[in-house]
């Protein structure tokens, strides 16, 4: 029976990671060149959880949907960025970049453990994954980091949920199953695109 390409060797994983980072390096440059002020939607969303004394303790303000999206985790990330960088746009862009990198690494992990084929195919897929998660023409995710924080973090949580469920099916592990559901909840409360994680998890479970 054919086996997935051995992921424990050093050369192939290193080459895959390098190919993933080729478009990632270009996007990192875009993120670092982003201006200091986020898009106006950022202030609208962040303003819903700020009052005269700072961040509000009103839980309903943090949980309230906005523009038909669940933004609980997104608001928390925006608030963290205020504390760490004073609300600088580059802080948000770097978060989006890091989330895209983590997503790409998870996808590479899945490729190494599930795909049959020659190493050349794995290298091609690594570059393809890099181009998808670091899509340069999605410039609004990198230059207006508030957008990337919502979209890409939701994508990361979705991929993490699917990865955890895959791990659970390999060993009938309850902790991995719980982790999958937890990541699914994070995806759903970061941006409404993350709601797609639930049918995806159902299909994978079947």
PDB file of N, CA and C in Angstrom, residues 87-140:
ATOM      1  N   UNK A  87      -3.252  50.837  18.734  1.00  0.00           N
ATOM      2  CA  UNK A  87      -4.221  50.774  17.654  1.00  0.00           C
ATOM      3  C   UNK A  87      -3.617  50.940  16.278  1.00  0.00           C
ATOM      4  N   UNK A  88      -2.304  50.783  16.146  1.00  0.00           N
ATOM      5  CA  UNK A  88      -1.612  50.989  14.874  1.00  0.00           C
ATOM      6  C   UNK A  88      -2.044  49.951  13.842  1.00  0.00           C
ATOM      7  N   UNK A  89      -2.232  50.407  12.610  1.00  0.00           N
ATOM      8  CA  UNK A  89      -2.656  49.537  11.520  1.00  0.00           C
ATOM      9  C   UNK A  89      -1.648  48.411  11.249  1.00  0.00           C
ATOM     10  N   UNK A  90      -0.353  48.692  11.402  1.00  0.00           N
ATOM     11  CA  UNK A  90       0.660  47.670  11.144  1.00  0.00           C
ATOM     12  C   UNK A  90       0.510  46.508  12.131  1.00  0.00           C
ATOM     13  N   UNK A  91       0.113  46.807  13.361  1.00  0.00           N
ATOM     14  CA  UNK A  91      -0.124  45.733  14.317  1.00  0.00           C
ATOM     15  C   UNK A  91      -1.200  44.772  13.846  1.00  0.00           C
ATOM     16  N   UNK A  92      -2.271  45.332  13.284  1.00  0.00           N
ATOM     17  CA  UNK A  92      -3.340  44.497  12.745  1.00  0.00           C
ATOM     18  C   UNK A  92      -2.864  43.720  11.519  1.00  0.00           C
ATOM     19  N   UNK A  93      -2.102  44.378  10.648  1.00  0.00           N
ATOM     20  CA  UNK A  93      -1.609  43.716   9.438  1.00  0.00           C
ATOM     21  C   UNK A  93      -0.668  42.562   9.788  1.00  0.00           C
ATOM     22  N   UNK A  94       0.165  42.746  10.811  1.00  0.00           N
ATOM     23  CA  UNK A  94       1.077  41.684  11.221  1.00  0.00           C
ATOM     24  C   UNK A  94       0.317  40.516  11.840  1.00  0.00           C
ATOM     25  N   UNK A  95      -0.751  40.801  12.568  1.00  0.00           N
ATOM     26  CA  UNK A  95      -1.590  39.712  13.089  1.00  0.00           C
ATOM     27  C   UNK A  95      -2.159  38.903  11.927  1.00  0.00           C
ATOM     28  N   UNK A  96      -2.684  39.609  10.913  1.00  0.00           N
ATOM     29  CA  UNK A  96      -3.252  38.918   9.755  1.00  0.00           C
ATOM     30  C   UNK A  96      -2.200  38.065   9.065  1.00  0.00           C
ATOM     31  N   UNK A  97      -0.979  38.602   8.937  1.00  0.00           N
ATOM     32  CA  UNK A  97       0.101  37.847   8.311  1.00  0.00           C
ATOM     33  C   UNK A  97       0.446  36.594   9.111  1.00  0.00           C
ATOM     34  N   UNK A  98       0.531  36.739  10.425  1.00  0.00           N
ATOM     35  CA  UNK A  98       0.853  35.593  11.279  1.00  0.00           C
ATOM     36  C   UNK A  98      -0.251  34.537  11.211  1.00  0.00           C
ATOM     37  N   UNK A  99      -1.502  34.973  11.143  1.00  0.00           N
ATOM     38  CA  UNK A  99      -2.614  34.026  11.032  1.00  0.00           C
ATOM     39  C   UNK A  99      -2.558  33.279   9.701  1.00  0.00           C
ATOM     40  N   UNK A 100      -2.199  33.990   8.634  1.00  0.00           N
ATOM     41  CA  UNK A 100      -2.059  33.339   7.329  1.00  0.00           C
ATOM     42  C   UNK A 100      -0.916  32.330   7.346  1.00  0.00           C
ATOM     43  N   UNK A 101       0.184  32.675   8.000  1.00  0.00           N
ATOM     44  CA  UNK A 101       1.315  31.757   8.102  1.00  0.00           C
ATOM     45  C   UNK A 101       0.918  30.494   8.864  1.00  0.00           C
ATOM     46  N   UNK A 102       0.244  30.657  10.001  1.00  0.00           N
ATOM     47  CA  UNK A 102      -0.193  29.505  10.780  1.00  0.00           C
ATOM     48  C   UNK A 102      -1.144  28.628   9.977  1.00  0.00           C
ATOM     49  N   UNK A 103      -2.033  29.266   9.215  1.00  0.00           N
ATOM     50  CA  UNK A 103      -2.957  28.514   8.367  1.00  0.00           C
ATOM     51  C   UNK A 103      -2.196  27.713   7.313  1.00  0.00           C
ATOM     52  N   UNK A 104      -1.215  28.344   6.680  1.00  0.00           N
ATOM     53  CA  UNK A 104      -0.428  27.652   5.672  1.00  0.00           C
ATOM     54  C   UNK A 104       0.344  26.478   6.248  1.00  0.00           C
ATOM     55  N   UNK A 105       0.901  26.640   7.453  1.00  0.00           N
ATOM     56  CA  UNK A 105       1.656  25.557   8.084  1.00  0.00           C
ATOM     57  C   UNK A 105       0.749  24.382   8.441  1.00  0.00           C
ATOM     58  N   UNK A 106      -0.465  24.667   8.888  1.00  0.00           N
ATOM     59  CA  UNK A 106      -1.413  23.591   9.162  1.00  0.00           C
ATOM     60  C   UNK A 106      -1.767  22.831   7.883  1.00  0.00           C
ATOM     61  N   UNK A 107      -1.984  23.564   6.803  1.00  0.00           N
ATOM     62  CA  UNK A 107      -2.305  22.909   5.535  1.00  0.00           C
ATOM     63  C   UNK A 107      -1.136  22.063   5.043  1.00  0.00           C
ATOM     64  N   UNK A 108       0.086  22.558   5.232  1.00  0.00           N
ATOM     65  CA  UNK A 108       1.255  21.759   4.870  1.00  0.00           C
ATOM     66  C   UNK A 108       1.318  20.485   5.697  1.00  0.00           C
ATOM     67  N   UNK A 109       1.004  20.577   6.963  1.00  0.00           N
ATOM     68  CA  UNK A 109       0.997  19.394   7.827  1.00  0.00           C
ATOM     69  C   UNK A 109       0.011  18.352   7.310  1.00  0.00           C
ATOM     70  N   UNK A 110      -1.169  18.824   6.906  1.00  0.00           N
ATOM     71  CA  UNK A 110      -2.170  17.901   6.373  1.00  0.00           C
ATOM     72  C   UNK A 110      -1.709  17.267   5.066  1.00  0.00           C
ATOM     73  N   UNK A 111      -1.080  18.058   4.212  1.00  0.00           N
ATOM     74  CA  UNK A 111      -0.576  17.520   2.952  1.00  0.00           C
ATOM     75  C   UNK A 111       0.451  16.422   3.205  1.00  0.00           C
ATOM     76  N   UNK A 112       1.363  16.658   4.131  1.00  0.00           N
ATOM     77  CA  UNK A 112       2.429  15.683   4.395  1.00  0.00           C
ATOM     78  C   UNK A 112       1.879  14.358   4.910  1.00  0.00           C
ATOM     79  N   UNK A 113       0.755  14.397   5.597  1.00  0.00           N
ATOM     80  CA  UNK A 113       0.262  13.195   6.245  1.00  0.00           C
ATOM     81  C   UNK A 113      -0.887  12.515   5.521  1.00  0.00           C
ATOM     82  N   UNK A 114      -1.418  13.135   4.508  1.00  0.00           N
ATOM     83  CA  UNK A 114      -2.585  12.541   3.853  1.00  0.00           C
ATOM     84  C   UNK A 114      -2.403  12.309   2.357  1.00  0.00           C
ATOM     85  N   UNK A 115      -1.424  12.957   1.735  1.00  0.00           N
ATOM     86  CA  UNK A 115      -1.350  12.915   0.277  1.00  0.00           C
ATOM     87  C   UNK A 115      -0.312  11.909  -0.192  1.00  0.00           C
ATOM     88  N   UNK A 116      -0.721  11.072  -1.157  1.00  0.00           N
ATOM     89  CA  UNK A 116       0.209  10.185  -1.830  1.00  0.00           C
ATOM     90  C   UNK A 116       0.783  10.919  -3.038  1.00  0.00           C
ATOM     91  N   UNK A 117       2.005  10.647  -3.349  1.00  0.00           N
ATOM     92  CA  UNK A 117       2.577  11.257  -4.548  1.00  0.00           C
ATOM     93  C   UNK A 117       4.045  11.559  -4.393  1.00  0.00           C
ATOM     94  N   UNK A 118       4.636  11.992  -5.490  1.00  0.00           N
ATOM     95  CA  UNK A 118       6.063  12.278  -5.523  1.00  0.00           C
ATOM     96  C   UNK A 118       6.358  13.562  -4.757  1.00  0.00           C
ATOM     97  N   UNK A 119       7.579  13.712  -4.250  1.00  0.00           N
ATOM     98  CA  UNK A 119       7.957  14.951  -3.554  1.00  0.00           C
ATOM     99  C   UNK A 119       7.722  16.196  -4.398  1.00  0.00           C
ATOM    100  N   UNK A 120       7.889  16.094  -5.732  1.00  0.00           N
ATOM    101  CA  UNK A 120       7.675  17.256  -6.584  1.00  0.00           C
ATOM    102  C   UNK A 120       6.238  17.767  -6.472  1.00  0.00           C
ATOM    103  N   UNK A 121       5.283  16.846  -6.333  1.00  0.00           N
ATOM    104  CA  UNK A 121       3.892  17.240  -6.176  1.00  0.00           C
ATOM    105  C   UNK A 121       3.693  17.979  -4.857  1.00  0.00           C
ATOM    106  N   UNK A 122       4.346  17.508  -3.815  1.00  0.00           N
ATOM    107  CA  UNK A 122       4.247  18.160  -2.511  1.00  0.00           C
ATOM    108  C   UNK A 122       4.845  19.569  -2.555  1.00  0.00           C
ATOM    109  N   UNK A 123       5.919  19.737  -3.292  1.00  0.00           N
ATOM    110  CA  UNK A 123       6.529  21.064  -3.415  1.00  0.00           C
ATOM    111  C   UNK A 123       5.613  22.007  -4.191  1.00  0.00           C
ATOM    112  N   UNK A 124       4.995  21.497  -5.241  1.00  0.00           N
ATOM    113  CA  UNK A 124       4.062  22.312  -6.013  1.00  0.00           C
ATOM    114  C   UNK A 124       2.877  22.738  -5.148  1.00  0.00           C
ATOM    115  N   UNK A 125       2.375  21.806  -4.350  1.00  0.00           N
ATOM    116  CA  UNK A 125       1.253  22.141  -3.469  1.00  0.00           C
ATOM    117  C   UNK A 125       1.659  23.139  -2.398  1.00  0.00           C
ATOM    118  N   UNK A 126       2.897  23.059  -1.920  1.00  0.00           N
ATOM    119  CA  UNK A 126       3.371  24.017  -0.927  1.00  0.00           C
ATOM    120  C   UNK A 126       3.361  25.430  -1.498  1.00  0.00           C
ATOM    121  N   UNK A 127       3.830  25.578  -2.729  1.00  0.00           N
ATOM    122  CA  UNK A 127       3.814  26.896  -3.370  1.00  0.00           C
ATOM    123  C   UNK A 127       2.379  27.353  -3.609  1.00  0.00           C
ATOM    124  N   UNK A 128       1.515  26.431  -4.020  1.00  0.00           N
ATOM    125  CA  UNK A 128       0.110  26.765  -4.254  1.00  0.00           C
ATOM    126  C   UNK A 128      -0.559  27.236  -2.969  1.00  0.00           C
ATOM    127  N   UNK A 129      -0.311  26.530  -1.876  1.00  0.00           N
ATOM    128  CA  UNK A 129      -0.860  26.944  -0.586  1.00  0.00           C
ATOM    129  C   UNK A 129      -0.368  28.340  -0.225  1.00  0.00           C
ATOM    130  N   UNK A 130       0.935  28.582  -0.438  1.00  0.00           N
ATOM    131  CA  UNK A 130       1.477  29.902  -0.146  1.00  0.00           C
ATOM    132  C   UNK A 130       0.795  31.002  -0.936  1.00  0.00           C
ATOM    133  N   UNK A 131       0.538  30.742  -2.216  1.00  0.00           N
ATOM    134  CA  UNK A 131      -0.118  31.749  -3.050  1.00  0.00           C
ATOM    135  C   UNK A 131      -1.569  31.970  -2.643  1.00  0.00           C
ATOM    136  N   UNK A 132      -2.201  30.928  -2.105  1.00  0.00           N
ATOM    137  CA  UNK A 132      -3.595  31.068  -1.691  1.00  0.00           C
ATOM    138  C   UNK A 132      -3.713  31.809  -0.363  1.00  0.00           C
ATOM    139  N   UNK A 133      -2.903  31.437   0.613  1.00  0.00           N
ATOM    140  CA  UNK A 133      -3.051  32.073   1.931  1.00  0.00           C
ATOM    141  C   UNK A 133      -2.401  33.454   1.972  1.00  0.00           C
ATOM    142  N   UNK A 134      -1.409  33.682   1.119  1.00  0.00           N
ATOM    143  CA  UNK A 134      -0.772  35.002   1.023  1.00  0.00           C
ATOM    144  C   UNK A 134      -1.101  35.636  -0.328  1.00  0.00           C
ATOM    145  N   UNK A 135      -2.369  35.652  -0.671  1.00  0.00           N
ATOM    146  CA  UNK A 135      -2.791  36.154  -1.977  1.00  0.00           C
ATOM    147  C   UNK A 135      -2.511  37.660  -2.049  1.00  0.00           C
ATOM    148  N   UNK A 136      -1.541  38.083  -2.855  1.00  0.00           N
ATOM    149  CA  UNK A 136      -1.157  39.504  -2.840  1.00  0.00           C
ATOM    150  C   UNK A 136      -2.270  40.446  -3.282  1.00  0.00           C
ATOM    151  N   UNK A 137      -3.133  39.975  -4.192  1.00  0.00           N
ATOM    152  CA  UNK A 137      -4.180  40.879  -4.683  1.00  0.00           C
ATOM    153  C   UNK A 137      -5.282  41.092  -3.655  1.00  0.00           C
ATOM    154  N   UNK A 138      -5.273  40.297  -2.591  1.00  0.00           N
ATOM    155  CA  UNK A 138      -6.165  40.593  -1.472  1.00  0.00           C
ATOM    156  C   UNK A 138      -5.543  41.664  -0.591  1.00  0.00           C
ATOM    157  N   UNK A 139      -5.145  42.764  -1.222  1.00  0.00           N
ATOM    158  CA  UNK A 139      -4.343  43.798  -0.560  1.00  0.00           C
ATOM    159  C   UNK A 139      -5.050  44.390   0.654  1.00  0.00           C
ATOM    160  N   UNK A 140      -6.399  44.388   0.641  1.00  0.00           N
ATOM    161  CA  UNK A 140      -7.113  44.993   1.764  1.00  0.00           C
ATOM    162  C   UNK A 140      -6.844  44.232   3.059  1.00  0.00           C
TER     163      UNK A 140
END
